[in-house]
């Protein structure tokens, strides 16, 4: 059996690592790893392959940056050639990035079995590019591998036949469990000193006495009125209480510079390079509070118990929210709401929560589901 698996952007890498490892135990499976090249920087891509021991991609499509249509179009053209040359039995895609959607369309047009890891997530917000990618991918998939019961119910409600769905758990937690000890061994001050963008003396850093944020989604960083209000709150309130660390995504930095907000950020916040997997996990393990618009971080906060303010109007991962037993609160970009939730979060105690099957064994279940699937 030949399986092609696809990665394209940073949030895919921690999901594919355990899958590659699980496939290695099956010599009867020929595995080809394709990197579309949507993310291409050392910090956004290569460092994850090294840190998570992901084998070097067998094929690199070098698609690079561009508009959504350009990324999807280029990926489809290049991936079609790979599929025709390799004639796989299965194509496995992960998550919700442009690479996921582009390769799913090619898979079905070439009549190849398609499996989607992280199927069934829904924000019900079609303005998010990732929601478009999720809907297209799930509609086309033969095997839909869901991370939690809420996603399972979403698929049932949409009429997906039972024999095409497998509830396998969250594969990202396989990586978190594998890498936890290495992350915990990292020294906080050394890490921040190494990755700080501004080479100036740092304030003293201590566990449970610093905040971490990430923010890169179009809904937060593309409108100067919204972004400047967020920056005001973060610099004047959070950074005034404790050191605020911001590992900064290239698109967020570009927008801050464009809107004249970068000076304020670099003065009051501690901007960091995009971090490697272990460094980010290390910060998350002892942060007092996380402020983020990233989906993956919401899930990691859930398992680590870090109070999490999700700076979005909605989430495709409701299992992480307080109402489902998690630690995350949806605060959107409404400053009054963010401030109230932030003040509350300062009094929360770290409260780890592990949704069903987030047990570190998801990759094995996925391989079994693929082997047992009858089309
Ligand atoms: C993508 C995903 C998003 C995910 C995010 C995580 C889609 C639709 N979105 O968004 O779900 O949360 O990745 O990182 O696929 N850039 C670099 N170096 C890189 C990659 C990008 O500098 O290695 C810059 C480029 O100038 C680009 C911008 O960042 O214009 C945005 O990259 P892009 O791949 O378009 O999407 P993300 O916003 O990163």
JSON list of C-alpha atoms in Angstrom, two decimals, residues 4 19-20 42 46 65 78 129 164 170 179 215 227 303 308 310 331:
[
{"chain": "A", "resi": 4, "resn": "UNK", "atom": "CA", "xyz": [1.11, 10.05, 0.54]},
{"chain": "A", "resi": 19, "resn": "UNK", "atom": "CA", "xyz": [1.74, 9.73, 12.11]},
{"chain": "A", "resi": 20, "resn": "UNK", "atom": "CA", "xyz": [5.14, 9.29, 10.37]},
{"chain": "A", "resi": 42, "resn": "UNK", "atom": "CA", "xyz": [13.72, 27.97, 8.94]},
{"chain": "A", "resi": 46, "resn": "UNK", "atom": "CA", "xyz": [12.67, 23.51, 9.10]},
{"chain": "A", "resi": 65, "resn": "UNK", "atom": "CA", "xyz": [3.63, 32.75, -0.17]},
{"chain": "A", "resi": 78, "resn": "UNK", "atom": "CA", "xyz": [2.29, 20.55, -8.54]},
{"chain": "A", "resi": 129, "resn": "UNK", "atom": "CA", "xyz": [-10.22, 30.92, 5.29]},
{"chain": "A", "resi": 164, "resn": "UNK", "atom": "CA", "xyz": [-16.63, 6.88, 7.05]},
{"chain": "A", "resi": 170, "resn": "UNK", "atom": "CA", "xyz": [-6.21, 14.54, 19.05]},
{"chain": "A", "resi": 179, "resn": "UNK", "atom": "CA", "xyz": [8.10, 16.21, 23.82]},
{"chain": "A", "resi": 215, "resn": "UNK", "atom": "CA", "xyz": [-1.90, 36.85, 17.31]},
{"chain": "A", "resi": 227, "resn": "UNK", "atom": "CA", "xyz": [-5.09, 46.04, 15.77]},
{"chain": "A", "resi": 303, "resn": "UNK", "atom": "CA", "xyz": [-4.08, 19.77, 28.45]},
{"chain": "A", "resi": 308, "resn": "UNK", "atom": "CA", "xyz": [-6.36, 30.88, 27.95]},
{"chain": "A", "resi": 310, "resn": "UNK", "atom": "CA", "xyz": [-9.05, 33.06, 22.94]},
{"chain": "A", "resi": 331, "resn": "UNK", "atom": "CA", "xyz": [-13.15, 37.03, 24.17]}
]
